[in-house]
């Protein structure tokens, strides 16, 4: 193994310990059906069963949700009047589809008008732009005043949208609408090569960036937004978040990816002689999100996937939450880092990066920086007596030339606490979208992070610092399968007012409630163990926690420690006293294997087994060995012994809270008894006996998959059972049926449990 490989392995181990462990398992997994059956989620897929969604705009002022799809726009009401969906058909211009096909583009996936821009234009209109089958176009959409449900395209307003919308339906792109002008970060040409930052649509001439790789190098834009610096409107800036190619730091060949925050002044008017109609205030800095390691061997997450701006209640500058990925030959990982605007400003106020020396290394620019400082907006600070810099057009040439030569800041922006809030590796899916909600809980404020995957699901996670050293801790509260089939989540918008998340995928959009506290259970302890900042025990039920609600009722909540022993003192703990759980009788056959199932609600709980043998006074903890194995889903006896008879209790422990989950009275049928019952195996074509005895098959399975993989036995059996079920659909049922066996039954109940429950079964349980 080369050094690289060795490092890779170490890295995987290190990240494994970071991201793995019980906390990386969601505490609650809700299937698509569960979500629909409990009204946690409702779907809108449009009249044709698929939207081909590309843009989503949540309008909290008008209580509307606007969607941009393929050749269509939709408007949904969010108020009590019900969705009342309205549709606008907006195909490409006549002849454009044919031209697009002639140019060799894909008729199915590219030669249509994919709406990618939706912004509020004024009090009665939206601005919409679409790809127009590779001929971008923009138009105004009349949506009416608040309370009305008007929705129509202003035909006279349709115009070319080049620079305002990409040609492709899926190329990375972001836009912001500020002061009547549209800011875009995109590749603006037909071939998708010319990356620019563009501003257009206002009274001023359009402004764009130079096509220069030192400004933008194969950028992937993920976000754009106005973030004011101060109370002074003259200082307003639009920020762009993107990743781009960068030369490798060691000067070697090849490229690396780095993530950036870039910005321009809203009042940038370009230069007079230099940079005419080009940005004169563009600067960028590196966004770092890495896991620190001793000796500087940090693990970097360099590819920016999405950005969310958390606007705080005081209306001051937002906090920037960014989702990153790292893809290397050895692992795929994701990380979330949070940045303070103050830290971003400090980097932009710091030294400029400058390439110098014989090896063209980057260093801080040490020479004299011209006045006004490059990148500063024309404002009171620049218009000093005798120096009338009221517009960037008044900036001296040397200032503009310096800006053009030094667009990059020397220092990178580091995340809060110097490391990621959470790191996820070895996930079975990719993470694409992030939304954050700051929630007031009994023991403080928590950031609840919603992550959209490429598998049509959403993760709800809390991350916080614990202990004196501020060790990061994360809890995956829920994994929600929002869409029936795997599909990438491409848009997520949160409405705190409605306590709702709007989740968009190419298929359609889902309205998902942020919480459904009763799902966690009907006991104080279960509510407490959920550690969901949205939920608290109110004395009777697990209910939505609202700190501001005037009448302060009885509240029990403990997010940080999730300790029900403290929180639920004197309350119904939900964990029954040992005598309360009724024992179920289970039969096993001597010398054969048998399985006692115990599936705790929370995969994060520690499981202990106890046995009360017929003649013993006290229950004993079950001693596991070669013969008796404890797996993730229960207790496995590889070879049953007559002395195994007894009542087995499965107890879970989570944050100091013990609960008896299952109680099973095991009876052992002697080998000689069994022989008398079932003398032989049924031959081919013969009907399978309904209660086939346990057979040697378990041994075969173990040999097949190896003893080391015992936890996978269950999984394997489920597959075998399902396969068997499909075979049974055919006329011939082969001799060996798992159905009658103990393990077969378990596998069946699992296969039908949780993930595949029908709505009726949900109601019944
Ligand atoms: C879900 O909502 C529908 C319609 O609003 C209602 O009829 C149904 O009872 C609700 N189901 C549950 C489980 O709340
Ligand atoms: C919004 O803009 C459109 C198009 O310019 C115009 O017709 C409409 O009157 C404007 N609405 C308001 C409320 O100003
Ligand atoms: C299971 O029981 C049957 C019948 O007693 C016996 O033939 C078989 O060998 C047993 N299997 C194992 C794995 O011991």
Tab-separated table of C-alpha atoms and ligand atoms in Angstrom, residues 121-125 140 145, ligand 2:
chain	number	residue	atom	x	y	z
A	121	UNK	CA	-40.962	41.951	-9.321
A	122	UNK	CA	-43.367	44.388	-7.674
A	123	UNK	CA	-46.538	44.214	-5.592
A	124	UNK	CA	-48.544	42.635	-8.409
A	125	UNK	CA	-46.027	40.889	-10.635
A	140	UNK	CA	-43.681	39.187	-16.119
A	145	UNK	CA	-52.638	41.756	-4.918
B	2	LIG	C1	-45.736	46.118	-11.680
B	2	LIG	O1	-45.096	46.163	-12.937
B	2	LIG	C2	-45.946	46.030	-14.068
B	2	LIG	C3	-45.098	46.023	-15.312
B	2	LIG	O2	-44.254	47.123	-15.350
B	2	LIG	C4	-46.987	47.144	-14.085
B	2	LIG	O3	-47.875	46.962	-15.148
B	2	LIG	C5	-47.745	47.128	-12.756
B	2	LIG	O4	-48.630	48.206	-12.705
B	2	LIG	C6	-46.767	47.200	-11.603
B	2	LIG	N1	-47.505	47.065	-10.365
B	2	LIG	C7	-47.417	47.961	-9.389
B	2	LIG	C8	-48.256	47.716	-8.175
B	2	LIG	O5	-46.709	48.926	-9.452
